[in-house]
C-alpha positions as semicolon CSV with decimal commas, in nm:
position;residue;x (nm);y (nm);z (nm)
1;M;10,398;2,828;8,374
2;N;10,352;2,858;8,754
3;N;10,703;2,998;8,783
4;L;10,627;3,255;8,513
5;F;10,300;3,349;8,683
6;S;10,484;3,392;9,012
7;R;10,747;3,615;8,848
8;L;10,471;3,828;8,687
9;K;10,302;3,868;9,025
10;T;10,631;3,982;9,175
11;L;10,690;4,228;8,891
12;I;10,339;4,373;8,929
13;A;10,391;4,414;9,302
14;V;10,720;4,597;9,245
15;L;10,560;4,829;8,989
16;A;10,273;4,898;9,227
17;A;10,520;4,990;9,499
18;V;10,702;5,222;9,262
19;L;10,374;5,386;9,164
20;C;10,302;5,448;9,530
21;I;10,640;5,614;9,575
22;L;10,653;5,817;9,253
23;P;10,376;6,041;9,118
24;L;10,252;5,951;8,773
25;N;10,416;6,260;8,624
26;D;10,757;6,112;8,700
27;L;10,683;5,820;8,469
28;S;10,630;6,036;8,163
29;A;10,845;6,255;7,943
30;Q;10,720;6,547;8,151
31;D;10,989;6,477;8,410
32;K;11,243;6,624;8,165
33;I;11,086;6,968;8,206
34;V;11,281;7,157;8,471
35;M;11,056;7,371;8,687
36;P;11,149;7,713;8,827
37;G;11,354;7,670;9,144
38;E;11,334;7,292;9,132
39;N;11,594;7,109;9,338
40;G;11,632;7,410;9,565
41;K;11,773;7,347;9,911
42;K;11,584;7,602;10,122
43;A;11,380;7,418;10,383
44;A;11,005;7,465;10,377
45;I;10,835;7,625;10,675
46;D;10,732;7,390;10,954
47;F;10,383;7,509;11,046
48;E;10,427;7,414;11,409
49;Y;10,066;7,472;11,513
50;F;9,955;7,179;11,293
51;P;9,993;6,824;11,429
52;S;10,197;6,729;11,119
53;R;10,252;6,817;10,753
54;Q;9,991;6,564;10,644
55;H;9,737;6,730;10,873
56;A;9,826;7,070;10,726
57;F;9,779;6,931;10,375
58;V;9,434;6,790;10,448
59;W;9,322;7,101;10,639
60;R;9,433;7,349;10,374
61;N;9,279;7,153;10,088
62;W;8,956;7,031;10,244
63;S;8,759;7,324;10,104
64;V;8,936;7,343;9,765
65;A;9,011;6,987;9,645
66;D;8,817;6,662;9,646
67;K;8,930;6,405;9,903
68;H;8,981;6,145;9,631
69;R;9,238;6,374;9,471
70;L;9,401;6,430;9,812
71;A;9,424;6,054;9,859
72;E;9,579;6,017;9,514
73;V;9,840;6,282;9,595
74;M;9,932;6,113;9,924
75;A;9,915;5,764;9,770
76;T;9,674;5,645;10,036
77;S;9,309;5,559;10,080
78;V;9,020;5,802;10,099
79;E;8,943;5,652;10,440
80;N;9,281;5,764;10,573
81;I;9,224;6,115;10,437
82;E;8,883;6,125;10,603
83;K;9,033;6,002;10,928
84;L;9,281;6,291;10,931
85;A;9,006;6,541;10,849
86;V;8,764;6,420;11,114
87;S;9,036;6,412;11,378
88;M;9,079;6,791;11,331
89;G;8,706;6,858;11,359
90;L;8,625;6,867;10,988
91;S;8,314;6,701;10,850
92;R;8,351;6,399;10,623
93;K;8,126;6,576;10,375
94;Q;8,291;6,822;10,138
95;E;8,141;7,101;9,930
96;I;8,394;7,203;9,666
97;E;8,325;7,494;9,434
98;P;8,409;7,384;9,077
99;E;8,615;7,701;9,016
100;W;8,898;7,568;9,235
101;A;8,983;7,315;8,962
102;T;8,999;7,586;8,697
103;T;9,223;7,882;8,617
104;Y;9,001;8,094;8,845
105;G;9,126;7,919;9,156
106;Y;9,447;7,733;9,086
107;I;9,678;8,010;9,216
108;T;9,516;7,995;9,559
109;V;9,548;7,616;9,563
110;L;9,910;7,632;9,447
111;R;10,008;7,895;9,703
112;R;9,857;7,713;10,002
113;N;10,059;7,402;9,911
114;W;10,383;7,573;9,813
115;H;10,552;7,478;10,142
116;L;10,386;7,136;10,166
117;L;10,443;6,954;9,836
118;P;10,716;6,905;9,574
119;Y;10,639;6,988;9,212
120;D;10,538;6,635;9,115
121;Q;10,265;6,631;9,377
122;L;10,164;6,990;9,304
123;T;10,099;6,905;8,940
124;L;9,896;6,603;9,045
125;L;9,691;6,810;9,288
126;L;9,629;7,083;9,030
127;G;9,561;6,842;8,744
128;M;9,827;7,015;8,532
129;G;10,126;6,882;8,348
130;R;10,467;7,022;8,430
131;E;10,478;7,212;8,101
132;E;10,152;7,396;8,170
133;L;10,244;7,477;8,530
134;K;10,584;7,604;8,421
135;Y;10,422;7,828;8,160
136;R;10,181;7,967;8,417
137;L;10,452;8,028;8,676
138;I;10,640;8,236;8,420
139;E;10,358;8,404;8,224
140;D;10,068;8,447;8,469
141;D;10,156;8,796;8,590
142;F;10,488;8,712;8,756
143;L;10,342;8,420;8,951
144;Y;10,678;8,264;9,040
145;E;10,796;8,600;9,174
146;K;10,474;8,628;9,372
147;L;10,564;8,296;9,533
148;G;10,902;8,434;9,634
149;S;11,117;8,322;9,338
150;V;11,211;8,014;9,541
151;K;11,055;7,670;9,562
152;P;11,089;7,543;9,919
153;Q;11,237;7,196;9,945
154;C;10,963;6,945;10,020
155;E;11,000;6,570;10,043
156;P;10,715;6,371;9,885
157;L;10,423;6,367;10,129
158;R;10,298;6,018;10,217
159;Y;10,041;5,910;10,469
160;V;10,178;5,805;10,806
161;E;9,961;5,644;11,071
162;P;9,948;5,899;11,357
163;D;10,144;5,793;11,662
164;E;10,053;5,883;12,020
165;D;10,228;6,221;12,011
166;M;10,065;6,316;11,680
167;Q;9,725;6,215;11,818
168;R;9,778;6,432;12,124
169;R;9,873;6,729;11,906
170;T;9,571;6,665;11,685
171;E;9,338;6,672;11,983
172;Q;9,485;7,007;12,087
173;F;9,447;7,146;11,734
174;A;9,083;7,034;11,727
175;R;9,021;7,217;12,055
176;D;9,189;7,529;11,915
177;V;8,972;7,547;11,603
178;A;8,647;7,436;11,766
179;P;8,510;7,790;11,834
180;L;8,520;7,887;11,465
181;I;8,524;7,575;11,249
182;K;8,148;7,538;11,206
183;E;8,107;7,898;11,094
184;A;8,394;7,868;10,846
185;Y;8,216;7,589;10,660
186;D;7,859;7,717;10,698
187;L;7,883;7,989;10,433
188;D;7,606;8,229;10,345
189;D;7,802;8,319;10,030
190;K;8,020;8,041;9,891
191;R;8,357;8,135;9,743
192;F;8,325;8,275;9,391
193;G;7,966;8,357;9,478
194;F;8,021;8,714;9,366
195;M;8,045;8,580;9,011
196;R;7,679;8,473;9,037
197;E;7,587;8,843;9,043
198;F;7,668;8,841;8,674
199;D;7,493;8,520;8,566
200;K;7,175;8,691;8,445
201;V;7,156;8,998;8,226
202;K;6,934;9,256;8,393
203;K;6,750;9,543;8,233
204;S;6,964;9,850;8,181
205;K;6,860;10,176;8,342
206;K;6,997;10,370;8,047
207;R;7,077;10,307;7,684
208;A;7,434;10,188;7,628
209;D;7,484;10,432;7,341
210;S;7,411;10,723;7,573
211;Q;7,764;10,679;7,701
212;S;7,902;10,804;7,371
213;Q;7,785;11,153;7,460
214;H;7,955;11,147;7,801
215;E;8,032;11,497;7,923
216;G;8,348;11,398;8,106
217;F;8,635;11,176;7,994
218;E;8,627;11,053;7,634
219;L;8,780;10,714;7,721
220;R;8,707;10,532;8,047
221;M;8,882;10,194;8,044
222;I;8,907;9,922;8,311
223;F;9,010;9,559;8,370
224;P;8,719;9,320;8,440
225;Y;8,692;9,237;8,809
226;F;8,738;8,859;8,789
227;A;8,887;8,799;8,445
228;D;9,121;8,506;8,405
229;Y;9,467;8,658;8,362
230;G;9,595;8,350;8,179
231;D;9,419;8,238;7,858
232;P;9,052;8,347;7,873
233;L;8,995;8,368;7,498
234;L;9,008;7,989;7,462
235;D;8,698;7,960;7,681
236;E;8,404;7,906;7,447
237;E;8,168;8,075;7,693
238;L;8,406;8,364;7,775
239;K;8,316;8,322;8,142
240;S;8,570;8,588;8,238
241;Y;8,356;8,843;8,056
242;P;7,986;8,780;8,126
243;E;7,739;9,002;7,945
244;E;7,598;9,135;8,271
245;L;7,943;9,263;8,367
246;F;7,957;9,474;8,051
247;R;7,606;9,604;8,118
248;R;7,695;9,708;8,473
249;L;8,030;9,856;8,373
250;S;7,854;10,057;8,104
251;E;7,608;10,189;8,360
252;A;7,904;10,286;8,580
253;G;8,042;10,493;8,294
254;V;8,298;10,252;8,149
255;N;8,338;10,239;7,771
256;G;8,658;10,034;7,743
257;V;8,778;9,702;7,886
258;W;9,134;9,578;7,854
259;L;9,284;9,233;7,868
260;H;9,634;9,095;7,893
261;S;9,776;8,953;7,569
262;V;10,094;8,784;7,453
263;L;10,153;8,846;7,084
264;R;10,308;8,507;7,007
265;M;9,990;8,341;7,137
266;M;9,780;8,538;6,888
267;V;9,979;8,449;6,573
268;L;10,099;8,139;6,394
269;P;10,472;8,058;6,375
270;E;10,651;8,238;6,093
271;G;11,016;8,183;5,997
272;G;11,221;8,230;6,310
273;F;10,934;8,399;6,496
274;P;10,723;8,212;6,750
275;G;10,353;8,145;6,731
276;D;10,093;7,911;6,872
277;E;9,876;7,642;6,716
278;K;9,571;7,776;6,902
279;A;9,619;8,134;6,780
280;L;9,321;8,119;6,543
281;D;9,100;7,989;6,823
282;R;9,200;8,287;7,038
283;I;9,121;8,525;6,755
284;E;8,775;8,371;6,723
285;G;8,732;8,415;7,098
286;L;8,839;8,778;7,065
287;K;8,580;8,835;6,793
288;R;8,306;8,699;7,018
289;L;8,429;8,917;7,303
290;V;8,430;9,232;7,088
291;A;8,074;9,157;6,980
292;R;7,955;9,092;7,336
293;A;8,106;9,412;7,473
294;G;7,988;9,615;7,176
295;K;7,624;9,554;7,269
296;Y;7,683;9,787;7,564
297;G;7,898;10,050;7,395
298;V;8,219;9,901;7,537
299;K;8,535;9,856;7,328
300;I;8,804;9,592;7,389
301;Y;9,171;9,692;7,426
302;L;9,481;9,473;7,440
303;Y;9,771;9,528;7,678
304;L;10,097;9,482;7,484
305;N;10,438;9,426;7,643
306;E;10,632;9,318;7,333
307;P;10,828;9,159;7,181
308;R;10,845;8,907;7,466
309;A;11,178;8,739;7,528
310;L;11,191;8,359;7,523
311;H;11,405;8,098;7,695
312;K;11,745;8,074;7,536
313;D;11,672;7,716;7,432
314;Y;11,426;7,851;7,173
315;F;11,713;8,012;6,984
316;D;11,998;7,766;7,041
317;G;12,095;7,565;6,734
318;N;11,846;7,734;6,502
319;A;12,006;7,974;6,256
320;A;11,684;8,157;6,164
321;R;11,607;8,225;6,529
322;E;11,964;8,309;6,625
323;A;11,960;8,578;6,358
324;L;11,679;8,755;6,544
325;A;11,810;8,719;6,899
326;G;11,940;8,979;7,138
327;P;12,146;8,925;7,455
328;E;12,078;8,658;7,714
329;F;11,945;8,787;8,046
330;Q;11,846;8,556;8,332
331;G;11,806;8,260;8,097
332;L;11,601;8,455;7,842
333;R;11,695;8,608;7,507
334;S;11,518;8,901;7,347
335;F;11,412;8,960;6,991
336;C;11,638;9,253;6,909
337;T;11,430;9,540;6,773
338;S;11,734;9,699;6,611
339;K;11,684;9,430;6,348
340;P;11,425;9,557;6,094
341;E;11,267;9,215;6,051
342;V;11,167;9,211;6,420
343;L;10,989;9,545;6,392
344;S;10,824;9,424;6,070
345;W;10,698;9,110;6,247
346;I;10,547;9,318;6,526
347;S;10,385;9,561;6,283
348;N;10,253;9,296;6,045
349;S;10,117;9,089;6,333
350;M;9,924;9,389;6,464
351;E;9,793;9,469;6,116
352;N;9,666;9,114;6,070
353;L;9,505;9,108;6,413
354;F;9,323;9,441;6,372
355;S;9,217;9,354;6,017
356;E;9,082;9,019;6,131
357;V;8,900;9,137;6,446
358;E;8,663;9,407;6,329
359;G;8,577;9,664;6,594
360;L;8,873;9,593;6,823
361;G;8,919;9,913;7,024
362;G;9,295;9,940;7,036
363;V;9,603;9,868;7,247
364;F;9,808;10,019;7,523
365;T;10,180;9,954;7,548
366;I;10,443;9,917;7,817
367;T;10,783;9,920;7,651
368;A;11,044;9,974;7,923
369;S;10,940;9,751;8,211
370;E;10,752;9,442;8,326
371;N;10,875;9,153;8,110
372;Y;11,205;9,140;7,922
373;T;11,112;9,269;7,577
374;S;11,337;9,493;7,366
375;C;11,698;9,542;7,465
376;A;11,598;9,880;7,613
377;S;11,374;9,706;7,868
378;R;11,677;9,582;8,062
379;P;11,990;9,798;8,115
380;Y;12,214;9,490;8,095
381;A;12,070;9,391;7,758
382;H;12,099;9,743;7,621
383;S;12,466;9,765;7,715
384;H;12,553;9,415;7,589
385;C;12,371;9,405;7,258
386;P;12,608;9,461;6,964
387;L;12,339;9,648;6,769
388;C;12,170;9,840;7,052
389;K;12,458;9,941;7,278
390;D;12,548;10,241;7,061
391;R;12,186;10,338;6,993
392;P;12,005;10,586;7,218
393;Y;11,748;10,439;7,456
394;T;11,489;10,676;7,314
395;D;11,534;10,542;6,960
396;I;11,455;10,188;7,068
397;I;11,143;10,284;7,266
398;V;11,013;10,502;6,982
399;D;11,080;10,227;6,725
400;V;10,873;9,968;6,911
401;N;10,578;10,200;6,969
402;T;10,590;10,321;6,609
403;A;10,589;9,966;6,473
404;I;10,283;9,886;6,685
405;E;10,103;10,206;6,584
406;Q;10,166;10,153;6,213
407;G;10,041;9,796;6,222
408;V;9,730;9,873;6,428
409;H;9,628;10,162;6,204
410;R;9,690;9,973;5,881
411;G;9,448;9,717;6,019
412;N;9,197;9,964;6,164
413;P;9,253;10,339;6,129
414;D;8,995;10,410;6,402
415;A;9,161;10,202;6,673
416;K;9,343;10,377;6,955
417;V;9,713;10,323;7,029
418;I;9,789;10,431;7,385
419;V;10,155;10,464;7,484
420;W;10,226;10,442;7,856
421;D;10,538;10,596;8,009
422;W;10,564;10,324;8,274
423;G;10,933;10,266;8,341
424;W;11,069;10,548;8,127
425;P;11,347;10,748;8,295
426;D;11,235;11,104;8,371
427;D;11,506;11,256;8,154
428;K;11,398;11,054;7,847
429;C;11,027;11,128;7,852
430;E;11,017;11,457;7,662
431;E;11,216;11,325;7,365
432;I;11,020;11,000;7,341
433;I;10,684;11,179;7,362
434;S;10,783;11,435;7,099
435;R;10,875;11,161;6,853
436;L;10,569;10,939;6,890
437;P;10,330;10,915;6,593
438;K;10,071;11,193;6,621
439;S;9,781;10,949;6,620
440;C;9,897;10,798;6,950
441;W;9,743;10,873;7,286
442;F;9,982;10,925;7,576
443;M;9,919;10,786;7,925
444;A;10,085;10,858;8,262
445;V;10,008;10,746;8,618
446;S;9,837;11,050;8,763
447;E;9,972;11,041;9,118
448;W;10,334;10,946;9,037
449;G;10,599;11,172;9,183
450;K;10,361;11,340;9,428
451;P;10,554;11,433;9,745
452;I;10,406;11,311;10,075
453;E;10,498;11,329;10,442
454;R;10,356;11,071;10,683
455;G;10,459;11,033;11,042
456;G;10,731;11,290;10,980
457;V;10,883;11,077;10,703
458;K;10,906;11,242;10,361
459;S;10,882;11,041;10,040
460;H;10,726;11,040;9,695
461;I;10,449;10,835;9,537
462;G;10,600;10,580;9,300
463;E;10,306;10,343;9,248
464;Y;9,927;10,349;9,228
465;S;9,771;10,521;9,525
466;L;9,429;10,602;9,664
467;S;9,569;10,756;9,980
468;A;9,756;11,029;9,787
469;V;9,543;11,229;9,546
470;G;9,693;11,311;9,208
471;P;9,799;11,444;8,977
472;G;10,167;11,460;9,066
473;P;10,449;11,652;8,899
474;R;10,561;11,375;8,661
475;A;10,217;11,329;8,508
476;L;10,158;11,705;8,482
477;R;10,493;11,752;8,308
478;N;10,453;11,461;8,068
479;W;10,092;11,545;7,978
480;E;10,212;11,893;7,887
481;F;10,484;11,742;7,666
482;A;10,216;11,529;7,500
483;R;9,981;11,822;7,439
484;K;10,268;12,018;7,281
485;A;10,336;11,716;7,058
486;G;9,970;11,710;6,950
487;L;9,881;11,387;7,136
488;K;9,565;11,314;7,331
489;T;9,624;11,227;7,697
490;L;9,507;10,970;7,949
491;A;9,544;10,953;8,325
492;K;9,616;10,610;8,470
493;V;9,429;10,602;8,802
494;Q;9,288;10,351;9,049
495;V;8,942;10,438;9,176
496;N;8,843;10,111;9,346
497;A;9,149;9,950;9,499
498;T;9,528;9,967;9,493
499;W;9,812;9,762;9,635
500;E;9,756;9,969;9,947
501;M;9,447;9,751;9,995
502;A;9,358;9,487;9,736
503;A;9,142;9,252;9,943
504;V;8,809;9,430;9,888
505;P;8,633;9,515;9,559
506;S;8,649;9,886;9,637
507;V;8,796;10,084;9,924
508;P;8,530;10,325;10,059
509;V;8,736;10,643;10,040
510;L;8,499;10,836;9,816
511;D;8,628;11,180;9,916
512;L;8,975;11,092;9,788
513;V;8,829;10,947;9,467
514;A;8,612;11,253;9,411
515;Q;8,900;11,493;9,475
516;H;9,111;11,309;9,217
517;A;8,827;11,334;8,965
518;E;8,791;11,706;9,033
519;N;9,165;11,762;8,997
520;L;9,175;11,575;8,667
521;S;8,871;11,759;8,531
522;G;9,078;12,075;8,541
523;Q;9,372;11,924;8,353
524;D;9,218;11,882;8,008
525;V;9,288;11,507;8,019
526;N;9,102;11,319;7,745
527;G;9,053;10,989;7,920
528;V;9,119;10,766;8,219
529;M;9,236;10,411;8,260
530;L;9,056;10,323;8,581
531;S;9,242;10,013;8,696
532;W;9,526;9,772;8,659
533;S;9,444;9,403;8,715
534;L;9,283;9,497;9,047
535;G;8,999;9,739;9,095
536;G;8,760;9,644;8,814
537;Y;8,442;9,600;9,019
538;P;8,139;9,803;8,895
539;S;8,123;9,997;9,220
540;E;7,996;10,329;9,350
541;N;8,356;10,455;9,318
542;L;8,324;10,405;8,943
543;K;7,980;10,562;8,941
544;L;8,130;10,869;9,103
545;F;8,372;10,906;8,813
546;Q;8,085;10,851;8,568
547;S;7,876;11,119;8,734
548;F;8,154;11,375;8,769
549;R;8,125;11,673;8,537
550;R;8,360;11,961;8,477
551;G;8,254;12,231;8,721
552;D;8,150;11,985;8,992
553;T;8,314;12,000;9,332
554;A;8,429;11,684;9,506
555;D;8,188;11,742;9,795
556;D;7,889;11,790;9,565
557;A;7,968;11,466;9,384
558;V;8,002;11,263;9,706
559;V;7,681;11,401;9,859
560;R;7,491;11,331;9,537
561;L;7,624;10,975;9,528
562;A;7,533;10,905;9,893
563;H;7,172;11,006;9,825
564;S;7,145;10,804;9,504
565;E;7,303;10,487;9,645
566;Y;7,162;10,478;10,000
567;G;6,856;10,702;10,003
568;D;6,784;11,033;10,169
569;K;6,741;10,895;10,522
570;A;7,088;10,739;10,548
571;A;7,276;10,972;10,312
572;A;7,418;11,214;10,569
573;K;7,576;10,945;10,786
574;V;7,704;10,752;10,482
575;R;7,862;11,069;10,348
576;E;8,030;11,135;10,685
577;A;8,150;10,774;10,704
578;W;8,321;10,812;10,366
579;R;8,485;11,131;10,489
580;V;8,641;10,975;10,801
581;C;8,755;10,669;10,604
582;S;8,921;10,898;10,349
583;E;9,083;11,106;10,621
584;G;9,216;10,798;10,799
585;F;9,355;10,644;10,481
586;T;9,580;10,943;10,418
587;N;9,791;10,802;10,705
588;F;9,869;10,479;10,520
589;P;10,248;10,411;10,542
590;F;10,299;10,432;10,168
591;Q;10,617;10,289;10,023
592;M;10,676;10,044;9,739
593;R;10,795;9,755;9,957
594;M;10,498;9,797;10,188
595;L;10,253;9,792;9,897
596;Y;10,392;9,476;9,744
597;S;10,508;9,286;10,051
598;G;10,312;9,413;10,352
599;P;10,053;9,224;10,560
600;Q;9,751;9,431;10,452
601;H;9,630;9,196;10,175
602;W;9,633;8,876;10,383
603;G;9,516;9,065;10,691
604;P;9,385;8,840;10,971
605;S;9,463;8,523;10,772
606;N;9,841;8,558;10,809
607;P;9,960;8,302;11,068
608;F;10,153;8,398;11,379
609;Y;10,495;8,232;11,383
610;T;10,672;8,186;11,715
611;R;11,004;8,129;11,539
612;P;11,146;8,339;11,254
613;T;11,056;8,171;10,927
614;G;11,370;8,285;10,746
615;Y;11,157;8,371;10,443
616;P;11,146;8,726;10,306
617;A;10,805;8,865;10,221
618;T;10,737;8,794;9,856
619;F;10,746;9,084;9,615
620;V;10,424;9,158;9,426
621;V;10,147;9,100;9,679
622;N;10,142;8,743;9,790
623;I;10,298;8,602;10,107
624;P;10,397;8,847;10,384
625;Y;10,538;8,580;10,621
626;D;10,682;8,747;10,933
627;D;10,910;8,993;10,753
628;V;10,812;9,291;10,966
629;Y;11,123;9,500;10,908
630;Y;11,071;9,475;10,533
631;W;10,705;9,575;10,574
632;K;10,792;9,892;10,763
633;T;11,042;9,999;10,495
634;I;11,153;10,361;10,543
635;Y;10,945;10,418;10,857
636;P;11,072;10,373;11,213
637;M;10,893;10,080;11,376
638;E;10,679;10,288;11,610
639;V;10,589;10,531;11,332
640;W;10,481;10,248;11,103
641;L;10,264;10,099;11,377
642;D;10,108;10,436;11,454
643;L;10,029;10,500;11,086
644;M;9,872;10,155;11,049
645;D;9,657;10,219;11,358
646;K;9,547;10,560;11,231
647;S;9,464;10,417;10,888
648;A;9,256;10,142;11,048
649;D;9,084;10,376;11,292
650;G;8,935;10,582;11,011
651;F;8,750;10,277;10,882
652;G;8,652;10,182;11,237
653;E;8,494;10,525;11,289
654;G;8,327;10,501;10,951
655;A;8,178;10,163;11,042
656;K;8,025;10,312;11,359
657;L;7,851;10,574;11,147
658;L;7,720;10,310;10,905
659;R;7,579;10,111;11,197
660;E;7,390;10,425;11,299
661;A;7,276;10,471;10,939
662;L;7,136;10,117;10,941
663;Q;6,891;10,229;11,208
664;E;6,754;10,491;10,967
665;V;6,792;10,349;10,616
666;D;6,481;10,254;10,416
667;C;6,418;9,893;10,316
668;K;6,514;9,953;9,953
669;H;6,872;10,045;10,043
670;R;6,930;9,827;10,351
671;K;7,102;9,537;10,177
672;A;7,344;9,765;9,991
673;L;7,427;9,947;10,314
674;E;7,491;9,620;10,497
675;M;7,731;9,521;10,220
676;E;7,910;9,857;10,242
677;L;7,941;9,817;10,621
678;G;8,092;9,470;10,582
679;R;8,353;9,589;10,337
680;M;8,439;9,891;10,549
681;L;8,489;9,662;10,849
682;A;8,697;9,428;10,632
683;V;8,940;9,710;10,553
684;Y;8,957;9,795;10,924
685;N;9,029;9,433;11,014
686;H;9,301;9,398;10,753
687;L;9,482;9,714;10,858
688;K;9,441;9,661;11,232
689;S;9,548;9,298;11,211
690;G;9,853;9,403;11,009
691;A;9,949;9,643;11,287
692;E;9,910;9,374;11,554
693;Q;10,113;9,128;11,352
694;G;10,383;9,392;11,327
695;R;10,381;9,440;11,704
696;F;10,402;9,067;11,768
697;F;10,683;8,989;11,523
698;D;10,887;9,291;11,629
699;A;10,848;9,197;11,998
700;R;10,928;8,832;11,921
701;N;11,246;8,931;11,741
702;R;11,348;9,167;12,022
703;Y;11,272;8,898;12,281
704;L;11,504;8,653;12,108
705;K;11,787;8,908;12,136
706;A;11,698;9,050;12,477
707;T;11,964;9,053;12,747
708;S;11,759;9,167;13,047
709;D;11,454;9,035;13,229
710;E;11,292;9,377;13,206
711;E;11,320;9,383;12,827
712;R;11,195;9,026;12,797
713;A;10,896;9,108;13,017
714;E;10,807;9,407;12,800
715;C;10,831;9,197;12,484
716;K;10,611;8,927;12,633
717;A;10,348;9,180;12,736
718;T;10,344;9,328;12,385
719;M;10,312;8,987;12,224
720;R;10,035;8,882;12,462
721;K;9,830;9,193;12,388
722;A;9,880;9,156;12,011
723;L;9,761;8,795;12,026
724;E;9,458;8,891;12,229
725;V;9,356;9,168;11,990
726;N;9,416;8,962;11,677
727;K;9,223;8,667;11,811
728;Q;8,914;8,886;11,833
729;I;8,978;9,039;11,492
730;I;8,991;8,693;11,334
731;A;8,660;8,593;11,493
732;D;8,495;8,919;11,385
733;H;8,637;8,903;11,034
734;L;8,515;8,548;10,979
735;Q;8,156;8,664;11,032
736;I;8,200;8,915;10,749
737;V;8,384;8,686;10,509
738;V;8,129;8,404;10,520
739;R;7,864;8,654;10,403
740;D;8,066;8,821;10,126
741;S;8,267;8,605;9,887
742;S;8,435;8,905;9,726
743;I;8,647;8,979;10,034
744;G;8,998;8,841;10,001
745;Y;8,977;8,814;9,621
746;E;9,190;8,990;9,359
747;S;9,197;8,870;9,001
748;S;9,572;8,825;8,945
749;S;9,631;8,670;9,291
750;Q;9,286;8,508;9,314
751;Y;9,184;8,443;9,676
752;F;9,444;8,562;9,924
753;Y;9,262;8,340;10,173
754;V;8,944;8,142;10,231
755;P;8,745;8,112;10,558
756;A;8,939;7,801;10,667
757;D;9,259;8,007;10,658
758;L;9,116;8,241;10,919
759;V;9,055;7,940;11,142
760;E;9,411;7,824;11,077
761;A;9,536;8,170;11,179
762;Y;9,324;8,142;11,493
763;A;9,492;7,810;11,571
764;S;9,832;7,974;11,522
765;V;9,736;8,239;11,779
766;C;9,629;7,970;12,026
767;Y;9,960;7,791;11,976
768;A;10,151;8,117;12,020
769;E;9,967;8,186;12,345
770;R;10,079;7,850;12,485
771;W;10,433;7,914;12,363
772;L;10,427;8,251;12,534
773;N;10,305;8,099;12,858
774;D;10,597;7,854;12,852
775;L;10,857;8,127;12,806
776;K;11,069;8,206;13,108
């Protein structure tokens, strides 16, 4: 018996050791699920300004994850986690907003640990299984692409007792962050605090049904500012869509709200077609949402990008599914829409949905881009599909939109079906538009194709833009095709924010917004879609669109808005501030790569790296790294820097005027003006910091290749000045961010940064200054 007891004790000890080495996920069937980029060999970034990787992990998660969870991830004690935190100047006490552990905050948590943890520890930190995280990486608005389409190689992170060298580095780090650390954790407005604005339903200033008699655009649709892009309809409380948000959007002139949808998640499985066991629960959630919005005269619309391709494993070995499949592309296979049963499934699914959810407003479609859908959505698939390769592209696009329209209108004849030309080749548009069902509405991005010249560099607008006022030639041409075909028309615009600047709720360039509204009012456009996933805040920019009437001039509308929002005493200076911001923003170095990969969204939070990271800036607004030559795109380096400076300077001049206005504003409007000043300064800081980062990384790269002392000296001087300027920007920006939780937030990316990240960036500048001093 004693021998048996001894052997059991030994076995338990071995199992305990294994549990300390392997995360719990590895011990389940979940380890069979292969994650995107898993087992990659690209080394993670060594954040050299931190004492060690374990210090970086504790620092980056101290404000977003409970220390008990951090200890579990590192397989150590809470006391050891606290010891690491305190050694860097952090308080033992944590205040964690609950949203970080939900779908509102998980992307920010995931991103800040992407270079620190392997998947097994990431899932443990996030409280997600591998299957759920894999789904979200693929389906949550291109999340894996936003993370760079590569998972850096990370060894499991385990606690190591700091040695003498690590202690010395920790002491230096603590000295670096000391000037800012208290302010970063003493927040006037905790993260996600902006959501509290919508907790209570206030009294409306006007009746919701008054919007039905709007004198301007018939349809005014937007995406809710902080909606969960993943699966919000399963939330019993529909927290992504609070009632107060609908009230305020209605007051700002909005009468439609759209949400992302995946058709297979809204239906039950049928034959070889996919479905989801929670589909009926989502439909019930959609019914509640339609009812909530309807109280304020707002209709709900679904974004459709269908039929979504699935992983090839879904089809393999199943005859019913194989019979529906199209070509394989990047591990996915489509549902081939040249097969009548696929179009029938789409149409019948839409009919059932619109029959079941009474009052659902409609849909808008993207059929040639975004996800892999029909064979026409990917040139490779179109050319390799036995059924589609000999069919015209236009036939396939028309078929999909027709199937959707027929199903929607069988279910609800009053619903709107909006067909968007996103991704259609220019030479195919006229034929597609002419063949669409006559009940469809047609939508085009207003500013697309508009020619611009900035810094002597000529180009065209090929994405959303505030800095270039539409409409452009493509939209004008395609709207005319639609009118000839008997279709109503919509302009896709952004009036709050674009990928030029996504880190504030609305960019204060009211003159540009007003000019766009005036231009559209003369185009006989029936409606506007006011935002993509960014730009849904119920702002004064939206109010301007609501107040604009045919016959108004842009200047009249802006002056009227300044008086109504900030009172007669401050109105003149506010109006002039908007003008100089608008004028400055027309210098923005617009180009697709800059929009999606530039430093302007992370702004002062982007660390300074003394060594090239080897990582390209991620596509679709996430991590800029130090990829300065990708940021500048088509512009010569000096031209790009000059344009960034000029863009920033407009907001700097505007902020000076708002400071003067604060000396004159009445008490009623003071708080709103202070908020406007903070956001104007935030845009300045983001743009100016981006320029200084560009100067530093360009000079660093040139220094590493320099062959003369003179060139090295010039590079060092440039780097030193950039560090000096950015150090002050970080300190100034932190004062703004702690008072306004909306800054740095965008719904599909969540928080680009939190206050602690600004302090981390400050530490990176301090480290870079010492590195620079040591250079010969």
